[in-house]
Coordinates of C-alpha atoms and ligand atoms in Angstrom, one line a residue:
M1 CA 10.9 6.6 3.5
K2 CA 7.3 5.7 3.5
S3 CA 5.1 6.5 6.5
Q4 CA 3.8 3.5 8.3
V5 CA 4.2 -0.3 8.4
Q6 CA 2.0 -2.4 10.6
I7 CA 3.7 -4.8 13.0
K8 CA 1.6 -7.9 13.7
R9 CA 2.2 -10.8 16.0
N10 CA -0.8 -13.0 15.3
W11 CA 0.5 -14.6 12.1
T12 CA -1.0 -17.9 11.2
K13 CA 0.8 -20.8 9.8
A14 CA -1.2 -20.5 6.5
E15 CA -0.1 -16.9 6.2
V16 CA 3.6 -17.7 6.7
E17 CA 3.4 -20.6 4.3
Q18 CA 1.9 -18.3 1.7
I19 CA 4.6 -15.7 2.1
Y20 CA 7.4 -18.3 2.2
H21 CA 6.1 -19.9 -1.0
T22 CA 5.7 -16.7 -3.0
P23 CA 7.5 -16.8 -6.4
I24 CA 11.0 -15.7 -5.5
L25 CA 11.2 -12.5 -7.6
Q26 CA 7.9 -11.3 -6.2
L27 CA 8.9 -12.3 -2.7
I28 CA 12.1 -10.3 -3.0
L29 CA 10.1 -7.2 -4.2
N30 CA 7.6 -7.5 -1.4
A31 CA 10.4 -7.8 1.2
A32 CA 12.4 -5.0 -0.3
D33 CA 9.4 -2.7 -0.2
I34 CA 8.9 -3.3 3.6
H35 CA 12.7 -3.0 4.2
R36 CA 12.9 0.4 2.5
S37 CA 9.9 1.7 4.4
L38 CA 11.5 1.2 7.8
H39 CA 15.3 1.0 7.2
D40 CA 17.8 2.9 5.2
P41 CA 18.5 0.2 2.5
Q42 CA 22.1 1.4 2.2
E43 CA 22.9 0.8 5.9
V44 CA 24.2 -2.5 7.0
Q45 CA 25.0 -3.2 10.7
V46 CA 28.5 -4.5 11.1
C47 CA 29.0 -6.9 14.0
T48 CA 32.2 -8.7 15.2
L49 CA 32.1 -12.1 16.9
L50 CA 34.6 -13.4 19.3
S51 CA 34.7 -16.9 20.7
V52 CA 35.7 -16.1 24.3
K53 CA 35.5 -19.8 25.4
T54 CA 35.9 -22.3 22.6
G55 CA 35.1 -26.0 22.4
G56 CA 34.6 -28.7 25.1
C57 CA 30.8 -28.1 25.1
P58 CA 28.7 -30.9 26.7
E59 CA 25.8 -30.4 24.3
D60 CA 25.2 -32.6 21.3
C61 CA 24.1 -30.0 18.7
A62 CA 24.6 -31.9 15.4
Y63 CA 25.9 -28.8 13.5
C64 CA 28.4 -27.6 16.0
P65 CA 32.2 -28.1 15.8
Q66 CA 32.5 -27.1 19.5
A67 CA 30.6 -30.1 21.0
S68 CA 33.2 -32.2 22.9
R69 CA 31.7 -35.4 21.8
Y70 CA 32.5 -34.8 18.1
H71 CA 36.0 -35.0 16.8
T72 CA 36.8 -31.8 14.9
D73 CA 39.9 -29.7 14.4
V74 CA 38.7 -27.0 16.9
K75 CA 41.3 -26.2 19.5
A76 CA 39.5 -25.8 22.8
H77 CA 40.5 -23.0 25.1
R78 CA 39.3 -21.7 28.5
L79 CA 37.7 -18.3 29.0
L80 CA 40.1 -15.7 27.4
S81 CA 41.6 -13.1 29.8
N82 CA 39.7 -9.8 30.1
E83 CA 42.6 -8.0 28.5
T84 CA 42.6 -10.2 25.4
I85 CA 38.8 -9.8 25.0
L86 CA 39.0 -6.0 25.4
D87 CA 41.9 -5.7 22.9
R88 CA 39.8 -7.6 20.4
A89 CA 36.8 -5.3 21.1
K90 CA 39.0 -2.3 20.5
E91 CA 40.3 -3.7 17.2
A92 CA 36.7 -4.5 16.1
K93 CA 35.7 -0.9 16.9
E94 CA 38.7 0.5 15.0
C95 CA 37.7 -1.7 12.0
G96 CA 34.2 -0.1 12.0
S97 CA 32.1 -2.6 13.9
T98 CA 29.4 -1.2 16.1
R99 CA 28.4 -4.4 17.8
F100 CA 30.7 -6.8 19.6
C101 CA 29.3 -10.3 20.3
M102 CA 31.0 -12.7 22.7
G103 CA 30.3 -16.4 22.3
A104 CA 31.0 -19.2 24.8
A105 CA 30.7 -22.9 24.2
W106 CA 28.6 -23.4 27.4
R107 CA 25.3 -25.3 27.8
E108 CA 24.2 -22.6 30.3
V109 CA 25.7 -19.9 32.4
K110 CA 26.9 -20.9 35.8
D111 CA 27.2 -18.4 38.6
G112 CA 30.8 -17.9 39.8
R113 CA 34.1 -16.4 38.8
E114 CA 33.8 -16.8 35.1
F115 CA 30.4 -15.3 34.9
D116 CA 31.6 -12.4 37.0
R117 CA 34.4 -11.8 34.6
I118 CA 31.9 -11.8 31.7
L119 CA 30.0 -9.1 33.6
D120 CA 33.1 -7.0 34.0
V121 CA 34.0 -7.3 30.3
V122 CA 30.4 -6.4 29.2
K123 CA 30.6 -3.3 31.3
E124 CA 33.9 -2.2 29.7
V125 CA 32.8 -2.9 26.1
A126 CA 29.6 -1.0 26.7
E127 CA 31.7 2.0 28.0
M128 CA 33.6 1.9 24.7
G129 CA 30.3 2.9 23.0
M130 CA 29.7 -0.4 21.2
E131 CA 26.5 -2.4 21.4
V132 CA 27.6 -5.5 23.5
C133 CA 26.0 -8.8 22.8
C134 CA 26.6 -12.2 24.4
T135 CA 25.7 -15.8 23.5
L136 CA 26.5 -18.0 26.4
G137 CA 23.8 -20.7 26.4
M138 CA 20.8 -20.9 28.7
L139 CA 20.3 -18.1 31.3
N140 CA 18.0 -17.8 34.3
A141 CA 16.1 -14.7 35.2
D142 CA 18.7 -13.5 37.8
Q143 CA 21.6 -13.9 35.3
A144 CA 19.7 -12.0 32.6
E145 CA 19.1 -9.2 35.1
K146 CA 22.8 -9.1 36.0
L147 CA 23.8 -8.9 32.4
K148 CA 21.4 -6.1 31.8
N149 CA 22.8 -4.2 34.8
A150 CA 26.3 -4.6 33.5
G151 CA 25.2 -2.9 30.3
L152 CA 24.4 -5.8 27.9
H153 CA 22.6 -4.6 24.9
A154 CA 21.6 -7.9 23.2
Y155 CA 21.6 -11.6 23.9
N156 CA 21.8 -14.2 21.1
H157 CA 20.0 -17.4 21.6
N158 CA 18.9 -19.2 18.4
L159 CA 15.9 -21.4 18.1
D160 CA 17.9 -22.9 15.2
T161 CA 15.0 -24.8 13.6
G162 CA 11.3 -25.7 13.9
E163 CA 10.1 -27.4 17.1
K164 CA 9.3 -30.7 15.3
F165 CA 12.8 -31.0 13.9
Y166 CA 14.6 -29.9 17.0
D167 CA 15.2 -33.3 18.6
K168 CA 16.7 -34.6 15.3
I169 CA 19.5 -32.0 15.8
I170 CA 19.8 -31.6 19.6
G171 CA 19.0 -34.2 22.2
T172 CA 20.5 -32.5 25.3
R173 CA 18.0 -29.7 25.7
T174 CA 14.4 -28.9 24.7
Y175 CA 12.8 -26.3 22.6
Q176 CA 10.9 -25.2 25.7
E177 CA 14.2 -24.5 27.5
R178 CA 15.3 -22.4 24.6
L179 CA 12.0 -20.4 24.7
A180 CA 12.4 -20.0 28.5
T181 CA 15.8 -18.3 28.1
L182 CA 14.4 -16.0 25.5
A183 CA 11.6 -15.0 27.9
N184 CA 14.2 -14.3 30.7
V185 CA 16.2 -12.1 28.3
R186 CA 13.0 -10.2 27.2
N187 CA 11.9 -9.7 30.8
A188 CA 15.3 -8.3 31.7
K189 CA 14.7 -5.7 28.9
I190 CA 17.7 -7.0 26.9
S191 CA 17.4 -6.8 23.1
V192 CA 16.6 -10.3 21.7
C193 CA 18.6 -11.9 18.9
S194 CA 17.2 -15.2 17.8
G195 CA 17.2 -17.0 14.5
G196 CA 18.4 -20.3 13.0
I197 CA 20.3 -22.4 10.6
I198 CA 19.2 -23.8 7.2
G199 CA 20.8 -26.7 5.3
M200 CA 20.6 -29.2 8.2
G201 CA 18.2 -31.6 6.3
E202 CA 15.1 -29.7 7.5
T203 CA 12.0 -29.4 5.4
D204 CA 10.3 -26.1 4.2
E205 CA 7.8 -26.8 6.9
D206 CA 10.5 -26.8 9.6
R207 CA 11.7 -23.5 8.4
I208 CA 8.2 -22.1 8.3
D209 CA 7.6 -23.4 11.9
M210 CA 10.7 -21.6 13.2
L211 CA 9.8 -18.3 11.5
L212 CA 6.2 -18.6 12.8
T213 CA 7.5 -19.2 16.4
L214 CA 9.8 -16.1 16.2
A215 CA 7.1 -13.9 14.6
T216 CA 4.5 -14.8 17.2
L217 CA 6.6 -14.3 20.3
P218 CA 5.1 -11.7 22.7
E219 CA 7.6 -9.2 21.0
H220 CA 9.5 -9.8 17.8
P221 CA 13.2 -10.3 18.2
E222 CA 15.2 -7.2 17.5
S223 CA 17.7 -9.3 15.5
V224 CA 17.1 -12.4 13.4
P225 CA 20.3 -14.2 12.3
V226 CA 19.9 -16.5 9.3
N227 CA 22.8 -18.9 9.1
A228 CA 23.6 -21.3 6.3
L229 CA 25.0 -24.5 7.8
V230 CA 28.8 -24.6 7.8
A231 CA 29.3 -28.3 7.5
V232 CA 32.3 -29.1 9.6
E233 CA 34.3 -32.3 9.3
G234 CA 33.8 -34.5 12.4
T235 CA 30.2 -33.3 13.1
P236 CA 27.2 -35.5 12.3
L237 CA 26.2 -33.0 9.6
E238 CA 29.6 -33.0 7.9
D239 CA 28.2 -34.4 4.6
Q240 CA 25.3 -32.0 4.2
K241 CA 25.2 -30.3 0.9
R242 CA 25.6 -26.5 0.6
V243 CA 22.2 -24.9 0.9
P244 CA 21.0 -23.2 -2.4
I245 CA 21.3 -19.4 -2.3
W246 CA 17.6 -19.2 -3.2
D247 CA 16.7 -20.8 0.1
M248 CA 18.8 -18.3 2.0
I249 CA 17.0 -15.4 0.1
R250 CA 13.6 -17.0 0.8
M251 CA 14.3 -17.2 4.5
I252 CA 15.7 -13.6 4.7
A253 CA 12.7 -12.2 2.7
T254 CA 10.1 -14.1 4.8
A255 CA 11.8 -13.0 8.0
R256 CA 11.8 -9.3 6.8
I257 CA 8.1 -9.4 5.9
L258 CA 7.0 -11.1 9.2
M259 CA 9.3 -9.0 11.4
P260 CA 9.7 -5.7 9.6
K261 CA 11.5 -3.8 12.4
A262 CA 14.1 -6.6 13.0
M263 CA 17.7 -6.5 11.9
V264 CA 17.9 -9.5 9.6
R265 CA 21.5 -10.8 9.8
L266 CA 23.1 -12.6 6.9
S267 CA 25.2 -14.7 9.2
A268 CA 27.2 -18.0 8.7
G269 CA 27.9 -19.0 5.1
R270 CA 29.0 -15.8 3.5
V271 CA 32.5 -17.0 2.8
R272 CA 31.0 -19.2 0.1
M273 CA 28.7 -16.6 -1.4
S274 CA 29.6 -14.5 -4.4
Q275 CA 29.1 -10.7 -4.4
E276 CA 26.0 -11.2 -6.5
E277 CA 24.5 -13.7 -4.1
Q278 CA 25.1 -11.4 -1.1
A279 CA 23.6 -8.5 -3.1
L280 CA 20.4 -10.5 -3.5
C281 CA 20.3 -11.2 0.2
F282 CA 20.6 -7.4 1.0
L283 CA 17.9 -6.7 -1.6
A284 CA 15.7 -9.3 0.1
G285 CA 16.0 -7.4 3.4
A286 CA 19.2 -8.5 5.1
N287 CA 20.7 -5.5 6.9
S288 CA 23.4 -6.9 9.2
I289 CA 26.5 -9.1 8.8
F290 CA 29.3 -10.5 10.8
A291 CA 32.6 -8.9 9.9
G292 CA 36.2 -10.2 10.5
D293 CA 37.9 -13.2 9.1
K294 CA 36.5 -15.6 11.6
L295 CA 33.0 -16.3 12.9
L296 CA 33.4 -18.4 16.1
T297 CA 35.6 -21.2 14.8
T298 CA 35.1 -21.1 11.0
P299 CA 36.2 -18.7 8.3
N300 CA 34.4 -15.5 7.3
P301 CA 35.3 -13.1 4.5
E302 CA 38.4 -10.9 5.0
Q303 CA 38.0 -7.3 6.0
D304 CA 39.2 -6.1 2.5
T305 CA 36.8 -8.4 0.7
D306 CA 33.9 -6.8 2.7
K307 CA 35.2 -3.3 2.1
Q308 CA 35.1 -4.0 -1.7
L309 CA 31.6 -5.4 -1.3
F310 CA 30.4 -2.3 0.5
S311 CA 32.0 0.0 -2.0
L312 CA 30.6 -2.0 -5.0
L313 CA 27.1 -2.0 -3.6
G314 CA 27.1 1.5 -2.1
L315 CA 26.6 0.2 1.4
K316 CA 27.6 2.0 4.6
P317 CA 27.9 0.8 8.2
R318 CA 25.0 1.5 10.4
P319 CA 25.8 3.6 13.5
A320 CA 25.6 2.0 17.0
N321 CA 22.4 2.3 19.1
K322 CA 20.2 3.6 16.2
T323 CA 16.4 3.0 16.6
V324 CA 14.0 2.0 13.9
G325 CA 11.3 4.5 13.1
H326 CA 7.9 5.0 11.4
I327 CA 6.1 2.1 13.0
H328 CA 2.4 1.8 13.7
E329 CA 2.0 -1.1 16.2
T330 CA -1.1 -3.1 15.9
V331 CA -1.6 -6.7 17.0
Ligands
SAM401 N1 26.6 -22.3 23.3 C1 25.7 -21.2 23.0 C2 24.4 -21.7 22.4 O1 24.3 -22.7 21.8 O2 23.4 -20.9 22.4 C3 26.3 -20.1 22.2 C4 27.2 -20.4 21.0 S1 26.5 -21.3 19.7 C5 27.9 -21.7 18.8 C6 25.6 -20.0 18.8 C7 24.9 -20.4 17.5 O3 25.9 -20.6 16.5 C8 24.1 -21.6 17.5 O4 22.9 -21.5 18.0 C9 24.0 -21.9 16.0 O5 22.8 -21.3 15.5 C10 25.2 -21.3 15.4 N2 26.1 -22.3 14.8 C11 26.9 -23.1 15.5 N3 27.6 -23.9 14.6 C12 27.2 -23.6 13.4 C13 27.5 -24.1 12.1 N4 28.3 -25.1 11.9 N5 26.9 -23.5 11.0 C14 26.0 -22.5 11.2 N6 25.7 -22.0 12.4 C15 26.2 -22.5 13.5
DTB402 C1 24.6 -16.7 14.9 O1 23.4 -16.9 14.6 N1 25.6 -17.1 14.2 C2 26.9 -16.9 14.8 C3 26.4 -16.1 16.1 N2 25.0 -16.2 16.1 C4 26.9 -16.6 17.5 C5 27.7 -18.1 15.0 C6 27.9 -18.8 13.7 C7 28.9 -19.9 14.0 C8 29.3 -20.7 12.8 C9 30.2 -21.8 13.1 C10 31.5 -21.4 13.8 O2 32.2 -20.5 13.3 O3 31.8 -22.1 14.8
SF4_403 FE1 27.5 -26.1 22.7 FE2 26.3 -23.9 21.6 FE3 27.8 -25.6 20.1 FE4 25.4 -26.4 21.1 S1 25.8 -24.7 19.6 S2 27.4 -27.6 21.1 S3 25.4 -25.4 23.1 S4 28.5 -24.3 21.7

């Protein structure tokens, strides 16, 4: 590994534009260089997702099959029992996952019995030695503190797209509300996981705006998921065309260069990608995936398929709670 990479948080839009528009092969090489200087390029973090409360969401996110106002095939269910969730966490651990992420189709967390159950489950999964992550919608400062005290490692809360495009996709909350939750999570000293989706009809500028916002937060997110839209029948975005793989690679590489320490997660959309396409994403700096045959409600590659991919590419799962080294912090 090389010695030092400088972490900067005062990126300008012009700088991000320049990186994003670098000719693709050069961009991959630049990102790969930074990736290799801070991370073991053979290591990929393996995370498992579980939808603990599915569907019936009051929000209007145009991409989401769980919004109650759209008519999709998603079968809604109430919050799963603690036993069911813990069984699934154990299975995930046995299959080699080091991070377990629980998702709920909530606009925001409400104090009460269900949140208390989440706190209990977080505590138990943390005691199993896994990194526990939740994605439950908006949080206030007190709720973030409670999750931290229960042992929560990370909180996922995506900005999804650039601020200017946000109200074309979501009308039931604002970008500022999203940023306020991220600040509550950060202040509670929980690891921040925040990224977005491409393929929703946004422009390059919208993607650049989102990456600029993430890379100029008071601290970079520790994880940045890059999702390719899964166009689900019944949602307003059902007819969106599949995003070109080169756009995925460009997003991943730019995120890697802007936020060198972050785990960049090749998230939704893998089920439609070939081994070669995924290999290019890893080369461009992706070092985390969701494993298991289901994301929240849509399909993901089977365990055996990913085993073959890891063996073919010489990849190995990254251990839990590993820190990233060799960093010289600057601005
Ligand atoms: N309700 C919470 C929230 O919105 O923050 C947590 C769950 S929500 C399903 C988590 C994330 O999943 C969203 O922010 C979005 O980025 C991603 N997502 C949802 N539907 C998707 C789709 N069809 N394709 C790609 N990503 C999707
Ligand atoms: C993230 O960025 N992607 C995951 C996780 N965070 C919660 C969710 C992807 C959901 C894809 C659509 C579905 O399966 O419902
Ligand atoms: Fe609800 Fe989250 Fe889906 Fe939006 S993305 S509709 S908030 S579950």
